[in-house]
Tab-separated table of C-alpha atoms and ligand atoms in Angstrom:
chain	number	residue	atom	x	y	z
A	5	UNK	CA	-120.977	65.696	10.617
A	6	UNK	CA	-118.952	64.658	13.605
A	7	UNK	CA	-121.878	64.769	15.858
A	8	UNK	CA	-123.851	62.173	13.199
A	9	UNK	CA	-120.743	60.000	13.513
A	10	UNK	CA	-120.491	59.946	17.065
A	11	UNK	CA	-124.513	59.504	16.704
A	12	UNK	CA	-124.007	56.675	14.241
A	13	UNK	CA	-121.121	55.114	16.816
A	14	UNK	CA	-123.957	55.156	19.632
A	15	UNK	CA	-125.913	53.182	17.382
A	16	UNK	CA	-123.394	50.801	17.030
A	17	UNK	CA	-123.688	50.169	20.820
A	18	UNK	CA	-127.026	50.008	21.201
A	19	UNK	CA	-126.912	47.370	18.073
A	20	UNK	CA	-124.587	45.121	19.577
A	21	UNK	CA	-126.612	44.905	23.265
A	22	UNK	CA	-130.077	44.898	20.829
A	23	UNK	CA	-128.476	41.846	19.131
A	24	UNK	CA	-127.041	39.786	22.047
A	25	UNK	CA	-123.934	39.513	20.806
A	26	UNK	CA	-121.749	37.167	23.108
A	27	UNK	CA	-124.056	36.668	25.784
A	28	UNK	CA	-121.758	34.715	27.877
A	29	UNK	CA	-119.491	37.401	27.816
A	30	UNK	CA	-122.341	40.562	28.271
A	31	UNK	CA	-123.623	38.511	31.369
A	32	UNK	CA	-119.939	38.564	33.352
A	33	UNK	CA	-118.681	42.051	32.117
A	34	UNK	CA	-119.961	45.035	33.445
A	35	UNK	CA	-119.722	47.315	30.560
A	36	UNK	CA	-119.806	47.137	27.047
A	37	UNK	CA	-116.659	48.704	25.857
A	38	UNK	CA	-117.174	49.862	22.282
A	39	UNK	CA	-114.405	52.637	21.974
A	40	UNK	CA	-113.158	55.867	22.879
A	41	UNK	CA	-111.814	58.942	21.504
A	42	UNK	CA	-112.180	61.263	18.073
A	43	UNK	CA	-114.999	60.060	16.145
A	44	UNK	CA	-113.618	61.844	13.249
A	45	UNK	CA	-110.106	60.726	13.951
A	46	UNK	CA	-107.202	60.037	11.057
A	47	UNK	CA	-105.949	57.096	12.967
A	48	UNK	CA	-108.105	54.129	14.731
A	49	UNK	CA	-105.805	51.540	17.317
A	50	UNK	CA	-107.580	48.441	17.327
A	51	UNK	CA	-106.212	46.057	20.674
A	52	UNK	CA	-107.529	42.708	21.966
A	53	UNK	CA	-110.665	43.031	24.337
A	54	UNK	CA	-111.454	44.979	27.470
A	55	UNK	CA	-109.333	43.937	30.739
A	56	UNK	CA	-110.379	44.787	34.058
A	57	UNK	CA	-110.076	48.265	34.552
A	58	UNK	CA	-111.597	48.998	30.757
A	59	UNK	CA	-114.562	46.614	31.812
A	60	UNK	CA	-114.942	48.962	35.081
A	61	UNK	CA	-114.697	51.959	33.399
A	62	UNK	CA	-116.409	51.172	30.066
A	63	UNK	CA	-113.635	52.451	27.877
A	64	UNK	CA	-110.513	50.639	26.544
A	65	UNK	CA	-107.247	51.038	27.216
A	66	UNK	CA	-107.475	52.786	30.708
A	67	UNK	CA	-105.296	50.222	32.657
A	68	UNK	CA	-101.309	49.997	32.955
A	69	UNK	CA	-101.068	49.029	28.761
A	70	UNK	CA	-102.862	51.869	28.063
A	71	UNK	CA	-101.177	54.006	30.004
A	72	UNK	CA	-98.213	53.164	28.290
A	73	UNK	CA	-100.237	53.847	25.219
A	74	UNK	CA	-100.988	57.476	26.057
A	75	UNK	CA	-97.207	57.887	26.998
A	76	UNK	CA	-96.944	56.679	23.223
A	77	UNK	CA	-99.424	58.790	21.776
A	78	UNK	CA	-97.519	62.347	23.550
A	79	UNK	CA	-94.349	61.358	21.921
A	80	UNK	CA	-96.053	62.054	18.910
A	81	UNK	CA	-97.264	65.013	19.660
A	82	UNK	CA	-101.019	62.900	19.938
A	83	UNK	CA	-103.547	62.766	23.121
A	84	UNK	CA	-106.279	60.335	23.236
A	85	UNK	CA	-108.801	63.011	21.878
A	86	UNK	CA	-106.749	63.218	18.418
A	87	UNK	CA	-107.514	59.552	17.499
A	88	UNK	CA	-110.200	56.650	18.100
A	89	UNK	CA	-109.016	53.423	20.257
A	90	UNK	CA	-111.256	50.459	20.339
A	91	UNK	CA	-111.097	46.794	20.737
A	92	UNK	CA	-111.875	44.022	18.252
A	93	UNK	CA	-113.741	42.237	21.252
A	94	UNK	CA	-116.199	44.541	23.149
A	95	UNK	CA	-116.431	42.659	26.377
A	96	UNK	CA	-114.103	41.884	28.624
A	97	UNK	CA	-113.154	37.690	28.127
A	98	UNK	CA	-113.453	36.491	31.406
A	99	UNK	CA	-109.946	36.000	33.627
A	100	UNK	CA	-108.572	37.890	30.426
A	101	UNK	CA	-108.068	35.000	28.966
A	102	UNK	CA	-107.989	35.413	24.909
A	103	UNK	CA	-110.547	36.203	23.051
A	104	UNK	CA	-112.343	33.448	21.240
A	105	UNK	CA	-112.631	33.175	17.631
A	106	UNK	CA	-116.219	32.755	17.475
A	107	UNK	CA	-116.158	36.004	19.560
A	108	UNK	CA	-113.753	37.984	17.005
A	109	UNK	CA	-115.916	36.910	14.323
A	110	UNK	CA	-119.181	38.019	16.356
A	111	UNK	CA	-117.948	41.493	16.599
A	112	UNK	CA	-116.478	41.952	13.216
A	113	UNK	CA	-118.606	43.345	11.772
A	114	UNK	CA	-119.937	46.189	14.307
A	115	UNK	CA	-115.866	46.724	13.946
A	116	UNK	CA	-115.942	47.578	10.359
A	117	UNK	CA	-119.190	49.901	10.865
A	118	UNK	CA	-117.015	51.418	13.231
A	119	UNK	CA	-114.452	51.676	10.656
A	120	UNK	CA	-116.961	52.788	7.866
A	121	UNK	CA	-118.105	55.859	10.240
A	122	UNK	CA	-115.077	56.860	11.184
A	123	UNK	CA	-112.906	56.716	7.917
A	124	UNK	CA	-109.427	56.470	9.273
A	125	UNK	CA	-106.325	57.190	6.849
A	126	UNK	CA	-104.450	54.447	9.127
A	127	UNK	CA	-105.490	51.749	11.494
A	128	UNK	CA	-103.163	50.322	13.854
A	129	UNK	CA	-103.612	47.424	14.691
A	130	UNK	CA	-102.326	46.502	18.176
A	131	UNK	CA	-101.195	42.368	18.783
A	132	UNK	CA	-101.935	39.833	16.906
A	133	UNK	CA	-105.928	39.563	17.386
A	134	UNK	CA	-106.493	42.430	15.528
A	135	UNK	CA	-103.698	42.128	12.899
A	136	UNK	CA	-104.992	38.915	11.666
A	137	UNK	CA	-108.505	40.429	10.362
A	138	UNK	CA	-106.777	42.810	8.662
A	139	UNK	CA	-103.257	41.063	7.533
A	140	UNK	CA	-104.372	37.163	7.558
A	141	UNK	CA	-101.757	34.571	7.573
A	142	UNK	CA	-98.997	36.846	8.365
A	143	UNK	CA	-96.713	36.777	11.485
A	144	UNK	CA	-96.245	39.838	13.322
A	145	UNK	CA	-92.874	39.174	14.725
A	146	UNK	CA	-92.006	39.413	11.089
A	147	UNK	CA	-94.229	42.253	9.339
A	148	UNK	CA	-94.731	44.664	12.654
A	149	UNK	CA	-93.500	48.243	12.124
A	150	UNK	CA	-94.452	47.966	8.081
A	151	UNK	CA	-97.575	49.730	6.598
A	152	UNK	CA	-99.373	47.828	4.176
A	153	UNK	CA	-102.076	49.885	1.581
A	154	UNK	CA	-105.037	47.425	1.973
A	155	UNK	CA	-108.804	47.992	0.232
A	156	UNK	CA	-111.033	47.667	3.080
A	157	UNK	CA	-115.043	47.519	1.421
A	158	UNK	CA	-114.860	50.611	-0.946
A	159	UNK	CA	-112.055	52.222	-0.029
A	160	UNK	CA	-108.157	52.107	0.624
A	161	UNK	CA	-106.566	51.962	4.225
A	162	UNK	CA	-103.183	51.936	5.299
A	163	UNK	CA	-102.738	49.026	8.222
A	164	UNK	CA	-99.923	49.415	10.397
A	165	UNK	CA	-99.344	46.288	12.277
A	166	UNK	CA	-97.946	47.250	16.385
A	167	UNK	CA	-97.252	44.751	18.956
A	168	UNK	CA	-99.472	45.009	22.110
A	169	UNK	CA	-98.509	47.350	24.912
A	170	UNK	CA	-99.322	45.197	27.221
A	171	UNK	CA	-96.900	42.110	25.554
A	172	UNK	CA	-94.715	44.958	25.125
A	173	UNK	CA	-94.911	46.434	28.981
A	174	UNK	CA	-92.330	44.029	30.676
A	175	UNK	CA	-89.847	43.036	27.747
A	176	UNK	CA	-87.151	45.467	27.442
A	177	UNK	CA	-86.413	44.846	23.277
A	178	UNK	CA	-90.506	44.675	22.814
A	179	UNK	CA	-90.889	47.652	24.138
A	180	UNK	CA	-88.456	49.174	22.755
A	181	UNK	CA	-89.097	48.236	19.096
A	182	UNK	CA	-92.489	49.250	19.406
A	183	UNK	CA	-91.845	52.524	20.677
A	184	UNK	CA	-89.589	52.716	17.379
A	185	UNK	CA	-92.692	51.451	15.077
A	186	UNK	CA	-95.205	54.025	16.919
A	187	UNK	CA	-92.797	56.292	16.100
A	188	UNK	CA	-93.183	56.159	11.888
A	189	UNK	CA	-96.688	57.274	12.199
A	190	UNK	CA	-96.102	61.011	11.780
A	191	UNK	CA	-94.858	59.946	8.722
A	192	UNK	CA	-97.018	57.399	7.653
A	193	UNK	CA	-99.772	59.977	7.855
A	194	UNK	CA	-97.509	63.031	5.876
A	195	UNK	CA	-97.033	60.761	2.917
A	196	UNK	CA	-100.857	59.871	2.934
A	197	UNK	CA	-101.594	63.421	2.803
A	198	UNK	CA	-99.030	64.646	0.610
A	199	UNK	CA	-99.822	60.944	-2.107
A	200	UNK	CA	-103.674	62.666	-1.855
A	201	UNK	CA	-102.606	66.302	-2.884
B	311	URA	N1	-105.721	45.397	26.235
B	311	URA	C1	-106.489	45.493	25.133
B	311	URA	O1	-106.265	44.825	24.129
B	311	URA	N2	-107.489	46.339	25.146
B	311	URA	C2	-107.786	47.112	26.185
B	311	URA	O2	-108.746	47.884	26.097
B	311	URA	C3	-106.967	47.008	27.327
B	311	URA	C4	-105.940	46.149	27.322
């Protein structure tokens, strides 16, 4: 099962190079970043697009906002291997300026394939970029920190709506409020489980 998913993810990959998505963008990055992590995972973070490093590497979040992201994850008890990070833009913008909305819309929907193989009980979504797919018209100064039950195609989701770590890296009460919303999603997951049972 998990190796079909991870199978199904590769496919994913290969569609979006097979398709030309962006092709501005695939002719100045170096990698196409599609994701990283548990292919089974319970919980998917979804950030902005690739940045230098991730572009280098081929896998998100690998640069200083990711870092600060795995620090996250351990006071949880999580490591990068327990859930799935990806990006809703798969290529890094160039100059890291923000991604277009022609090029959010252009990789929507390998994102929700992604979603659809993976079948996370929560997605976090990390900034704004992400949040508004999910939680349109809504600001996130004002709803971050609060799960919201969603129906995403067939099924239900919970979407829990972060700020960026990298927004978050050099402002002292950003930081510090995310760490506090990062920190409900023990028990954001515990009342999924126990709601199923
Ligand atoms: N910022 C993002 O949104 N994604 C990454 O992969 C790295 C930094």
């Amino acid at each position: 099962m998990t190796q079909d998913k991870k199978l199904r993810l590769k496919q994913i990959a290969a569609d979006i190079k097979q398709n030309n998505v962006c092709p501005d963008l695939a002719v100045t990055a170096t990698n196409l970043v599609l994701g990283d992590g548990n292919s089974n995972a319970d919980i998917v973070f979804i950030g902005e697009a690739p940045g230098k490093n991730e572009d280098l590497r081929g896998l998100p979040f690998v640069g200083a906002a990711g870092k600060f992201l795995n620090e996250m994850l351990a006071s949880i008890g999580l490591d990068r291997d327990d859930v799935y990070i990806t990006n809703i833009v798969k290529y890094r913008p160039p100059n890291n300026r923000d991604p277009l909305p022609e090029e959010k819309e252009a990789f929507w929907p390998y994102l929700v394939q992604q979603i659809e193989v993976i079948e996370p009980k929560v997605i976090v979504t990390l900034g704004r970029h992400s949040m508004e797919y999910f939680l349109p018209d809504q600001k996130i100064s004002q709803i971050h920190g609060e799960p919201k039950r969603i129906s995403f195609g067939e099924k239900k989701v919970v979407i829990l709506p972060l700020y960026h770590p990298a927004a978050a890296l050099y402002n002292r009460g950003m930081r510090q409020t995310l760490i506090e919303d990062f920190g409900k999603i023990p028990a954001i997951i515990k009342k999924i489980n126990q709601d199923k049972s």
